[in-house]
CSV table of C-alpha atoms in Angstrom, one decimal:
chain,number,residue,atom,x,y,z
P,1215,MET,CA,3.9,24.1,-32.5
P,1216,GLU,CA,1.0,24.1,-34.7
P,1217,TYR,CA,-2.0,25.5,-33.6
P,1218,ARG,CA,-5.9,25.3,-34.9
P,1219,ILE,CA,-8.3,27.6,-33.8
P,1220,GLU,CA,-11.4,26.9,-31.5
P,1221,HIS,CA,-14.3,28.6,-30.4
P,1222,ASP,CA,-16.3,29.0,-27.1
P,1223,SER,CA,-19.0,31.9,-26.3
P,1224,MET,CA,-16.4,33.9,-25.3
P,1225,GLY,CA,-14.9,34.0,-29.1
P,1226,ASP,CA,-11.9,32.9,-30.0
P,1227,VAL,CA,-9.1,30.5,-28.8
P,1228,ARG,CA,-5.8,29.3,-29.9
P,1229,VAL,CA,-5.6,25.3,-29.1
P,1230,PRO,CA,-2.1,23.3,-30.0
P,1231,ALA,CA,-2.9,21.2,-33.4
P,1232,ASP,CA,-1.9,17.3,-31.4
P,1233,ARG,CA,-4.4,18.2,-28.8
P,1234,TYR,CA,-8.2,17.7,-28.4
P,1235,TRP,CA,-9.2,19.9,-25.7
P,1236,GLY,CA,-11.2,23.1,-26.7
P,1237,ALA,CA,-11.5,26.5,-25.9
P,1238,GLN,CA,-12.1,26.5,-22.4
P,1239,THR,CA,-9.7,24.0,-21.1
P,1240,GLN,CA,-7.6,26.2,-23.0
P,1241,ARG,CA,-8.1,28.7,-20.9
P,1242,SER,CA,-8.1,27.0,-18.2
P,1243,LEU,CA,-4.7,26.1,-19.0
P,1244,GLU,CA,-3.8,29.7,-19.2
P,1245,ASN,CA,-5.3,31.4,-16.0
P,1246,PHE,CA,-4.5,28.7,-13.5
P,1247,ARG,CA,-0.9,28.2,-13.9
P,1248,ILE,CA,-0.9,27.3,-10.2
P,1249,GLY,CA,1.4,24.3,-9.1
P,1250,GLY,CA,1.8,21.3,-11.1
P,1251,GLU,CA,-1.0,19.0,-9.3
P,1252,ARG,CA,-2.8,17.8,-12.3
P,1253,MET,CA,-6.4,16.8,-11.8
P,1254,PRO,CA,-6.4,13.1,-10.9
P,1255,SER,CA,-6.4,10.2,-13.5
P,1256,GLU,CA,-8.7,8.9,-11.5
P,1257,ILE,CA,-11.4,11.3,-11.8
P,1258,ILE,CA,-10.5,11.7,-15.9
P,1259,HIS,CA,-11.7,8.3,-16.2
P,1260,ALA,CA,-14.6,8.4,-14.1
P,1261,PHE,CA,-15.8,11.3,-16.2
P,1262,GLY,CA,-15.8,8.6,-19.0
P,1263,LEU,CA,-17.9,6.6,-17.6
P,1264,LEU,CA,-20.4,8.9,-16.9
P,1265,LYS,CA,-19.9,10.2,-20.6
P,1266,LYS,CA,-20.9,7.2,-21.6
P,1267,ALA,CA,-23.5,6.1,-19.0
P,1268,ALA,CA,-25.4,10.0,-19.7
P,1269,ALA,CA,-25.1,9.1,-23.3
P,1270,LEU,CA,-27.1,6.1,-23.1
P,1271,ALA,CA,-29.4,7.7,-20.9
P,1272,ASN,CA,-30.4,10.4,-23.2
P,1273,ARG,CA,-30.1,8.1,-26.5
P,1274,GLU,CA,-32.9,6.2,-24.9
P,1275,LEU,CA,-35.1,9.3,-23.1
P,1276,LYS,CA,-34.0,11.8,-26.1
P,1277,PRO,CA,-33.7,9.5,-29.0
P,1278,ALA,CA,-34.2,12.7,-31.6
P,1279,LYS,CA,-30.8,14.5,-30.2
P,1280,MET,CA,-29.0,11.8,-29.1
P,1281,THR,CA,-29.3,9.7,-32.7
P,1282,ALA,CA,-27.5,6.6,-32.8
P,1283,GLU,CA,-24.8,7.9,-35.7
P,1284,LYS,CA,-23.8,10.5,-32.6
P,1285,LEU,CA,-24.1,7.4,-29.8
P,1286,SER,CA,-21.8,5.5,-31.7
P,1287,VAL,CA,-19.0,7.7,-31.4
P,1288,LEU,CA,-19.2,8.9,-28.4
P,1289,LEU,CA,-19.4,5.6,-27.0
P,1290,THR,CA,-15.7,4.7,-28.6
P,1291,ALA,CA,-14.6,8.4,-27.3
P,1292,CYS,CA,-15.9,7.6,-23.6
P,1293,ASP,CA,-14.5,4.4,-23.8
P,1294,GLU,CA,-10.4,5.7,-24.5
P,1295,VAL,CA,-11.2,7.8,-22.3
P,1296,ALA,CA,-12.6,6.1,-18.9
P,1297,ALA,CA,-9.1,3.2,-19.9
P,1298,GLY,CA,-6.8,6.0,-20.1
P,1299,GLN,CA,-6.1,6.2,-23.4
P,1300,LEU,CA,-6.3,10.2,-23.5
P,1301,ASP,CA,-4.7,11.2,-20.1
P,1302,ASP,CA,-2.4,13.5,-22.1
P,1303,HIS,CA,-5.1,15.2,-23.3
P,1304,PHE,CA,-6.5,16.6,-19.4
P,1305,PRO,CA,-4.0,19.1,-18.9
P,1306,LEU,CA,-5.6,21.1,-16.0
P,1307,VAL,CA,-4.5,21.6,-12.6
P,1308,VAL,CA,-6.5,20.8,-9.3
P,1309,TRP,CA,-6.0,24.8,-8.4
P,1310,GLN,CA,-9.0,26.0,-10.9
P,1311,THR,CA,-12.2,26.2,-10.0
P,1312,GLY,CA,-13.7,25.0,-7.1
P,1313,SER,CA,-16.3,23.5,-8.9
P,1314,GLY,CA,-14.6,21.6,-11.6
P,1315,THR,CA,-16.3,23.1,-14.1
P,1316,GLN,CA,-13.4,23.5,-16.0
P,1317,SER,CA,-12.1,19.6,-15.9
P,1318,ASN,CA,-15.6,18.9,-17.0
P,1319,MET,CA,-15.9,21.2,-19.6
P,1320,ASN,CA,-11.9,19.4,-20.5
P,1321,ALA,CA,-14.1,16.3,-20.4
P,1322,ASN,CA,-16.6,17.3,-23.1
P,1323,GLU,CA,-13.8,19.3,-25.3
P,1324,VAL,CA,-11.8,16.2,-25.6
P,1325,ILE,CA,-14.9,13.7,-26.2
P,1326,ALA,CA,-16.4,16.3,-28.9
P,1327,ASN,CA,-13.4,16.4,-30.7
P,1328,ARG,CA,-12.3,12.6,-30.5
P,1329,ALA,CA,-15.6,11.4,-31.3
P,1330,ASN,CA,-15.9,13.9,-34.3
P,1331,GLU,CA,-12.6,12.2,-35.3
P,1332,LEU,CA,-14.0,9.2,-35.4
P,1333,ALA,CA,-17.3,10.7,-37.5
P,1334,GLY,CA,-14.9,12.2,-40.0
P,1335,GLN,CA,-17.1,15.6,-39.7
P,1336,LYS,CA,-18.1,17.7,-37.1
P,1337,LEU,CA,-21.4,16.1,-34.9
P,1338,CYS,CA,-20.7,16.5,-31.9
P,1339,HIS,CA,-20.4,19.2,-29.6
P,1340,PRO,CA,-18.9,19.5,-26.0
P,1341,ASN,CA,-21.9,21.0,-24.2
P,1342,ASP,CA,-25.0,19.9,-26.3
P,1343,ASP,CA,-24.3,16.5,-27.0
P,1344,VAL,CA,-21.8,15.7,-24.7
P,1345,ASN,CA,-23.3,17.3,-21.8
P,1346,MET,CA,-26.7,16.9,-22.4
P,1347,SER,CA,-28.2,17.1,-19.7
P,1348,GLN,CA,-25.9,17.9,-17.5
P,1349,SER,CA,-24.2,20.7,-15.4
P,1350,SER,CA,-20.7,20.8,-14.0
P,1351,ASN,CA,-22.2,21.3,-10.8
P,1352,ASP,CA,-23.8,17.8,-10.5
P,1353,THR,CA,-20.3,15.8,-13.4
P,1354,PHE,CA,-17.8,16.9,-11.0
P,1355,PRO,CA,-19.4,15.5,-7.8
P,1356,THR,CA,-20.5,12.1,-9.4
P,1357,ALA,CA,-17.1,11.8,-11.1
P,1358,MET,CA,-15.6,12.0,-7.2
P,1359,HIS,CA,-17.4,9.8,-5.6
P,1360,VAL,CA,-16.7,7.3,-9.0
P,1361,ALA,CA,-13.5,7.5,-8.8
P,1362,ALA,CA,-13.2,7.5,-5.1
P,1363,LEU,CA,-15.3,4.4,-4.6
P,1364,LEU,CA,-13.4,2.3,-7.5
P,1365,ALA,CA,-10.2,3.1,-6.3
P,1366,VAL,CA,-11.2,2.0,-3.1
P,1367,LYS,CA,-13.0,-1.4,-4.4
P,1368,ARG,CA,-10.7,-2.2,-7.0
P,1369,ASP,CA,-7.4,-1.3,-5.3
P,1370,LEU,CA,-7.4,-0.2,-1.3
P,1371,ILE,CA,-9.3,-3.4,-0.2
P,1372,PRO,CA,-7.1,-5.8,-2.2
P,1373,ALA,CA,-4.3,-4.8,-0.8
P,1374,VAL,CA,-5.5,-5.0,2.8
P,1375,ASP,CA,-6.8,-8.4,2.0
P,1376,ARG,CA,-3.5,-9.6,0.9
P,1377,LEU,CA,-1.4,-7.8,4.2
P,1378,ILE,CA,-4.5,-9.9,6.5
P,1379,ALA,CA,-3.4,-13.3,4.6
P,1380,VAL,CA,0.0,-12.8,5.3
P,1381,MET,CA,-0.6,-11.8,9.1
P,1382,LYS,CA,-2.8,-14.5,9.1
P,1383,ARG,CA,0.3,-17.1,7.8
P,1384,LEU,CA,2.8,-15.8,10.8
P,1385,GLU,CA,-0.1,-16.1,13.0
P,1386,ALA,CA,0.2,-20.4,12.3
P,1387,GLU,CA,3.6,-20.3,12.0
P,1388,ASN,CA,4.2,-18.7,15.4
P,1389,GLU,CA,1.6,-20.7,17.9
P,1390,GLY,CA,2.5,-21.7,20.8
P,1391,VAL,CA,5.6,-19.3,20.6
P,1392,VAL,CA,5.6,-17.2,24.2
P,1393,LYS,CA,7.2,-14.1,24.5
P,1394,SER,CA,6.8,-11.1,27.3
P,1395,GLY,CA,3.3,-8.7,26.8
P,1396,ARG,CA,4.3,-5.1,27.1
P,1397,THR,CA,1.7,-1.5,28.3
P,1398,HIS,CA,3.2,1.4,28.8
P,1399,LEU,CA,6.1,0.5,26.8
P,1400,GLN,CA,7.4,-1.3,29.9
P,1401,ASP,CA,7.3,-4.8,30.8
P,1402,ALA,CA,3.5,-6.9,31.2
P,1403,VAL,CA,2.3,-10.5,31.3
P,1404,PRO,CA,3.1,-13.3,29.0
P,1405,ILE,CA,1.5,-13.0,25.3
P,1406,ALA,CA,1.6,-15.3,21.8
P,1407,PHE,CA,3.4,-14.3,19.4
P,1408,SER,CA,0.3,-15.5,17.5
P,1409,GLN,CA,-2.0,-13.0,19.5
P,1410,GLU,CA,0.6,-10.1,18.5
P,1411,ILE,CA,0.0,-10.9,16.0
P,1412,SER,CA,-3.7,-11.5,15.5
P,1413,GLY,CA,-4.4,-7.8,17.4
P,1414,TRP,CA,-2.5,-6.2,13.7
P,1415,ARG,CA,-4.8,-8.5,12.0
P,1416,GLY,CA,-7.5,-7.8,14.2
P,1417,MET,CA,-7.2,-3.6,13.2
P,1418,LEU,CA,-6.9,-4.1,9.8
P,1419,GLU,CA,-9.9,-6.8,9.0
P,1420,VAL,CA,-11.9,-4.0,11.4
P,1421,THR,CA,-10.8,-1.1,9.1
P,1422,ARG,CA,-11.2,-2.9,6.1
P,1423,GLU,CA,-15.0,-2.9,6.8
P,1424,GLN,CA,-15.2,0.0,7.5
P,1425,ILE,CA,-14.0,1.1,4.9
P,1426,LEU,CA,-16.2,-0.6,2.5
P,1427,SER,CA,-19.2,0.3,4.4
P,1428,SER,CA,-18.6,3.7,3.7
P,1429,CYS,CA,-18.7,3.1,0.1
P,1430,ALA,CA,-22.8,3.2,0.6
P,1431,GLY,CA,-22.4,7.0,0.6
P,1432,LEU,CA,-19.9,7.1,-1.9
P,1433,SER,CA,-22.6,4.7,-3.9
P,1434,MET,CA,-25.2,7.3,-4.0
P,1435,LEU,CA,-24.3,9.8,-7.3
P,1436,ALA,CA,-25.3,13.7,-8.1
P,1437,LEU,CA,-26.1,12.9,-11.3
P,1438,GLY,CA,-29.0,14.7,-12.4
P,1439,GLY,CA,-29.3,17.2,-10.3
P,1440,THR,CA,-28.2,19.9,-12.8
P,1441,ALA,CA,-27.4,23.4,-11.9
P,1442,VAL,CA,-28.9,23.8,-8.1
P,1443,GLY,CA,-30.4,20.2,-7.9
P,1444,THR,CA,-33.7,20.5,-9.1
P,1445,GLY,CA,-32.6,19.0,-12.3
P,1446,LEU,CA,-33.6,21.3,-14.6
P,1447,ASN,CA,-32.7,20.9,-18.4
P,1448,ALA,CA,-32.5,16.8,-17.6
P,1449,PRO,CA,-35.7,14.4,-18.8
P,1450,ALA,CA,-37.7,13.3,-16.3
P,1451,GLY,CA,-35.7,9.4,-14.8
P,1452,PHE,CA,-32.4,10.9,-16.3
P,1453,ASP,CA,-30.9,10.1,-12.9
P,1454,THR,CA,-31.9,6.5,-12.1
P,1455,LEU,CA,-31.1,5.6,-15.3
P,1456,ALA,CA,-27.9,6.8,-15.6
P,1457,ALA,CA,-27.3,5.9,-12.5
P,1458,ARG,CA,-28.5,2.1,-13.6
P,1459,LYS,CA,-26.2,2.3,-16.6
P,1460,LEU,CA,-23.0,3.4,-14.8
P,1461,SER,CA,-23.4,0.6,-12.6
P,1462,GLU,CA,-23.8,-1.8,-15.3
P,1463,LEU,CA,-20.5,-0.4,-17.1
P,1464,THR,CA,-18.5,-0.7,-13.8
P,1465,ASN,CA,-20.2,-3.8,-11.9
P,1466,GLU,CA,-20.4,-1.5,-9.4
P,1467,ARG,CA,-23.7,-0.5,-7.0
P,1468,PHE,CA,-24.3,3.5,-8.1
P,1469,VAL,CA,-27.4,4.8,-7.1
P,1470,THR,CA,-29.3,8.5,-7.6
P,1471,ASP,CA,-29.2,10.4,-4.4
P,1472,PRO,CA,-32.6,10.4,-3.5
P,1473,ASN,CA,-31.9,14.5,-2.7
P,1474,LYS,CA,-30.2,16.8,-5.3
P,1475,PHE,CA,-29.7,19.4,-3.0
P,1476,HIS,CA,-27.6,17.8,-0.3
P,1477,ALA,CA,-25.7,16.0,-3.3
P,1478,LEU,CA,-24.2,19.3,-4.7
P,1479,THR,CA,-24.2,21.0,-1.5
P,1480,ALA,CA,-22.5,18.5,0.7
P,1481,LYS,CA,-19.4,16.4,0.7
P,1482,ASP,CA,-20.0,14.5,3.9
P,1483,GLN,CA,-20.2,11.2,2.1
P,1484,LEU,CA,-16.0,11.9,1.3
P,1485,VAL,CA,-15.3,12.9,4.7
P,1486,PHE,CA,-16.9,10.2,6.2
P,1487,ALA,CA,-15.1,7.9,4.3
P,1488,HIS,CA,-11.8,9.5,4.5
P,1489,GLY,CA,-12.2,8.5,8.1
P,1490,ALA,CA,-12.2,5.2,7.2
P,1491,LEU,CA,-9.2,5.7,5.5
P,1492,LYS,CA,-7.8,7.9,8.5
P,1493,ALA,CA,-8.4,4.7,11.4
P,1494,LEU,CA,-7.0,2.4,8.2
P,1495,ALA,CA,-3.7,4.9,8.8
P,1496,ALA,CA,-3.5,5.5,12.3
P,1497,ASP,CA,-3.9,1.3,12.7
P,1498,CYS,CA,-1.3,1.3,9.9
P,1499,MET,CA,1.2,3.9,12.3
P,1500,LYS,CA,0.9,1.0,15.2
P,1501,ILE,CA,1.5,-1.7,13.6
P,1502,ALA,CA,4.6,-0.2,11.6
P,1503,ASN,CA,6.0,0.9,15.1
P,1504,ASP,CA,5.2,-1.9,17.1
P,1505,VAL,CA,7.4,-3.9,14.4
P,1506,ARG,CA,9.9,-1.9,14.4
P,1507,TRP,CA,10.3,-1.9,17.9
P,1508,LEU,CA,10.2,-5.4,18.2
P,1509,ALA,CA,13.1,-5.7,15.5
P,1510,GLY,CA,15.2,-2.8,17.5
P,1511,GLY,CA,18.4,-3.5,17.7
P,1512,PRO,CA,20.1,-5.7,16.4
P,1513,ARG,CA,21.7,-6.0,20.1
P,1514,CYS,CA,21.3,-3.5,22.0
P,1515,GLY,CA,17.3,-3.5,21.4
P,1516,LEU,CA,14.8,-5.5,22.1
P,1517,GLY,CA,15.7,-7.8,19.3
P,1518,GLU,CA,12.7,-10.4,19.0
P,1519,ILE,CA,12.2,-10.1,15.8
P,1520,THR,CA,14.2,-9.6,12.4
P,1521,ILE,CA,13.0,-8.5,9.1
P,1522,PRO,CA,14.3,-8.2,6.1
P,1523,GLU,CA,17.6,-6.4,5.2
P,1524,ASN,CA,16.8,-4.7,2.3
P,1525,GLU,CA,19.1,-1.6,1.3
P,1526,PRO,CA,22.5,-0.5,3.8
P,1527,GLY,CA,21.1,2.2,6.4
P,1528,SER,CA,23.7,4.2,7.1
P,1529,SER,CA,26.0,6.9,4.8
P,1530,ILE,CA,28.9,6.4,7.5
P,1531,MET,CA,28.2,3.0,9.8
P,1532,PRO,CA,28.8,0.2,8.0
P,1533,GLY,CA,26.8,-3.5,8.5
P,1534,LYS,CA,23.9,-0.9,9.8
P,1535,VAL,CA,20.8,-1.8,8.7
P,1536,ASN,CA,17.8,0.3,9.1
P,1537,PRO,CA,13.5,-0.8,9.8
P,1538,THR,CA,12.7,1.5,5.9
P,1539,GLN,CA,9.7,-0.6,5.1
P,1540,CYS,CA,8.3,0.8,8.5
P,1541,GLU,CA,9.6,4.4,8.1
P,1542,ALA,CA,7.6,4.5,4.3
P,1543,LEU,CA,4.4,3.3,6.0
P,1544,THR,CA,4.1,6.1,9.3
P,1545,MET,CA,5.1,8.8,6.5
P,1546,VAL,CA,2.4,7.9,4.7
P,1547,ALA,CA,0.1,7.3,7.3
P,1548,VAL,CA,1.0,10.9,8.7
P,1549,GLN,CA,0.1,12.7,5.3
P,1550,VAL,CA,-3.0,10.5,5.5
P,1551,MET,CA,-4.6,12.3,8.4
P,1552,ALA,CA,-2.5,16.0,7.5
P,1553,ASN,CA,-5.7,14.8,4.1
P,1554,ASP,CA,-8.5,14.3,6.3
P,1555,VAL,CA,-7.9,17.6,7.8
P,1556,ALA,CA,-8.0,19.0,4.2
P,1557,VAL,CA,-11.1,16.9,3.4
P,1558,GLY,CA,-13.0,18.3,5.8
P,1559,MET,CA,-11.8,21.8,5.3
P,1560,ALA,CA,-13.5,21.7,2.1
P,1561,ALA,CA,-16.3,19.3,2.8
P,1562,SER,CA,-17.2,22.2,6.1
P,1563,GLN,CA,-17.5,25.5,2.8
P,1564,GLY,CA,-20.2,24.8,0.8
P,1565,ASN,CA,-22.1,27.7,0.7
P,1566,PHE,CA,-26.1,27.9,-0.6
P,1567,GLU,CA,-26.8,25.2,-3.6
P,1568,LEU,CA,-22.6,24.8,-4.3
P,1569,ASN,CA,-19.5,23.4,-2.8
P,1570,VAL,CA,-17.0,24.9,-4.4
P,1571,PHE,CA,-13.9,23.3,-2.9
P,1572,MET,CA,-14.5,20.1,-4.9
P,1573,PRO,CA,-11.1,19.5,-7.1
P,1574,VAL,CA,-9.1,20.1,-3.4
P,1575,CYS,CA,-11.4,17.7,-1.4
P,1576,ILE,CA,-10.9,14.9,-4.1
P,1577,TYR,CA,-7.2,15.4,-5.2
P,1578,ASN,CA,-6.7,14.7,-1.2
P,1579,PHE,CA,-9.1,11.4,-0.7
P,1580,LEU,CA,-7.8,10.0,-4.2
P,1581,GLN,CA,-3.7,10.4,-2.5
P,1582,SER,CA,-4.6,9.1,0.5
P,1583,VAL,CA,-5.9,5.9,-1.2
P,1584,ARG,CA,-2.8,5.9,-3.8
P,1585,LEU,CA,-0.6,6.0,-0.7
P,1586,LEU,CA,-2.2,3.1,1.1
P,1587,ILE,CA,-2.1,0.9,-1.6
P,1588,GLY,CA,1.4,1.2,-2.2
P,1589,ALA,CA,2.8,1.5,1.0
P,1590,VAL,CA,0.9,-1.4,2.6
P,1591,GLU,CA,1.7,-3.3,-0.1
P,1592,SER,CA,5.2,-2.3,0.2
P,1593,PHE,CA,5.8,-2.8,4.0
P,1594,ASN,CA,3.9,-6.0,2.9
P,1595,VAL,CA,6.3,-7.7,0.3
P,1596,HIS,CA,9.8,-6.2,1.8
P,1597,CYS,CA,8.8,-6.3,5.4
P,1598,VAL,CA,5.7,-8.5,6.6
P,1599,SER,CA,6.5,-11.5,4.7
P,1600,GLY,CA,9.5,-11.9,6.0
P,1601,ILE,CA,9.8,-11.2,9.6
P,1602,ARG,CA,10.9,-13.9,11.8
P,1603,ALA,CA,10.8,-14.3,15.4
P,1604,ASN,CA,13.9,-14.3,17.4
P,1605,ARG,CA,12.6,-17.6,19.8
P,1606,GLU,CA,15.9,-17.4,22.0
P,1607,ARG,CA,15.5,-13.4,22.5
P,1608,MET,CA,12.0,-14.3,23.3
P,1609,ASP,CA,12.7,-16.6,26.0
P,1610,GLU,CA,15.1,-14.7,27.3
P,1611,ASN,CA,13.1,-11.6,27.7
P,1612,LEU,CA,10.3,-13.5,29.1
P,1613,HIS,CA,11.6,-15.0,31.9
P,1614,LYS,CA,13.8,-12.1,32.9
P,1615,SER,CA,10.2,-10.3,33.5
P,1616,LEU,CA,9.7,-9.5,36.2
P,1617,MET,CA,5.6,-9.2,35.7
P,1618,LEU,CA,5.7,-13.0,36.0
P,1619,VAL,CA,5.3,-11.7,39.8
P,1620,THR,CA,1.7,-11.5,38.6
P,1621,ALA,CA,0.9,-15.5,38.8
P,1622,LEU,CA,1.6,-14.7,42.3
P,1623,ASN,CA,-1.3,-12.9,43.0
P,1624,PRO,CA,-3.9,-15.2,44.0
P,1625,TYR,CA,-1.7,-17.4,46.7
P,1626,ILE,CA,0.3,-14.3,48.2
P,1627,GLY,CA,-1.8,-11.3,47.0
P,1628,TYR,CA,-1.2,-8.4,45.7
P,1629,GLU,CA,1.0,-6.7,48.3
P,1630,ASN,CA,3.3,-9.0,49.4
P,1631,ALA,CA,3.9,-9.6,45.0
P,1632,ALA,CA,5.2,-6.3,44.5
P,1633,LYS,CA,7.3,-6.8,47.4
P,1634,VAL,CA,9.0,-9.9,45.4
P,1635,ALA,CA,9.5,-7.9,42.0
P,1636,LYS,CA,11.1,-5.0,43.8
P,1637,LEU,CA,13.3,-6.9,45.8
P,1638,ALA,CA,14.3,-9.0,43.3
P,1639,HIS,CA,14.8,-6.0,40.6
P,1640,ALA,CA,16.9,-4.0,43.5
P,1641,GLU,CA,19.0,-6.8,44.0
P,1642,GLY,CA,19.5,-8.3,40.9
P,1643,LEU,CA,17.7,-11.4,42.1
P,1644,THR,CA,15.4,-13.9,40.3
P,1645,LEU,CA,11.8,-13.7,40.9
P,1646,ARG,CA,12.1,-17.5,42.0
P,1647,GLU,CA,15.3,-16.3,44.5
P,1648,ALA,CA,13.2,-13.3,46.2
P,1649,CYS,CA,10.2,-15.5,47.0
P,1650,VAL,CA,12.2,-18.1,49.0
P,1651,ARG,CA,13.8,-15.3,50.4
P,1652,LEU,CA,11.1,-13.6,51.5
P,1653,GLY,CA,9.5,-17.2,52.8
P,1654,TYR,CA,6.1,-16.6,51.1
P,1655,MET,CA,7.1,-19.8,49.7
P,1656,THR,CA,9.3,-22.4,48.6
P,1657,GLY,CA,11.3,-22.9,45.4
P,1658,GLU,CA,9.1,-26.1,43.8
P,1659,ARG,CA,6.1,-24.7,45.1
P,1660,PHE,CA,7.4,-21.4,42.9
P,1661,ASP,CA,8.0,-23.2,39.7
P,1662,GLU,CA,4.7,-24.9,40.3
P,1663,ILE,CA,3.1,-21.6,40.1
P,1664,VAL,CA,4.7,-19.2,37.5
P,1665,ARG,CA,4.7,-20.7,34.2
P,1666,PRO,CA,4.6,-18.6,31.5
P,1667,GLU,CA,2.9,-20.7,28.8
P,1668,GLN,CA,0.1,-21.0,30.8
P,1669,MET,CA,-0.3,-17.5,31.6
P,1670,VAL,CA,-1.3,-17.1,27.9
């Protein structure tokens, strides 16, 4: 491998000749050989966006330092970073300095060296030009918020919307199909299958709004606070202008956090937003469990719905097919719930003017978003879209249910109705037969009162 010599305040460092990173990135790469978890690509792309916004703001506020010549090549380099074209030049792992300083410098070095290549001369310096008016302490939390908000709004919400749309279709297809309800895993009064599906849809719609409402906190940026929140070395108005530039670049609303001392040391907005992700995970767990219970069988379970058969389910039992999409979704739900603990713990570790658990905080947040996007989409395409009601089995189970006796309460009272149910269960009778035997009403009157389709 060929190397070149890069220099920083600590001296010279050998760097692979075909890489754009510089001395500080190389030092981090050599000093933190921990795990294999790379800094998320969403953070890298967010750095491309925020460095571009900062350069544009600096051009207006510090034109003597951010010259038109520098700006031109820096914008191109930033665009390449934001588009993912230079991802191979960001090798650092999550387990580094807790402020994310080395990843900020990774971005500064890559953008500067790429810009210099474009300029054909050593025009831009990582610290003096790319990092102008900034500190790692305000850029990394800004990248965290930008990456989190864009991932949620551009990818997760559309995936949830597609699942909601399929739920609405299933509701319409199953309008009027009545089945036995179940509470405590025991038979309950009847419910329309469309009503049961509407419960699933309602969960998704509510958590969707909760997630979107949490984005208000993610739109607030630390950029402009520099090292400790005072804004040292940033020109007046830089924070507001950079946020406006970032909004224009992303077509999303970003604003400067009015309290930079809060923005640098607290990660409560990410905790709040991840709590909404956990709520979605909890609902996904419930929906997936309902689906696999209802599809259980095919002969010895409830068997009230069928789901797509995607792959063989056993290496020893021929013909077995399992609810694998439900299992994948529930495993993702468990991981998201675990990530919520990590995000909360990381946020609790702010000391004085800075939180130094930021990389692990955003790593877990973005993993949760990524997993939910993939699992929700897979569950939708390979399971929910193919759900079909087994109407015969639903009707059979409905009319076997002892809880239809609830319709008799207004006529014979709760205690007498309970006697009917217990006699029917003990002697294998129908509710009608038990009611007639106990002398509470005629069979004809029973038929008039106990009509499952009117109980929903």
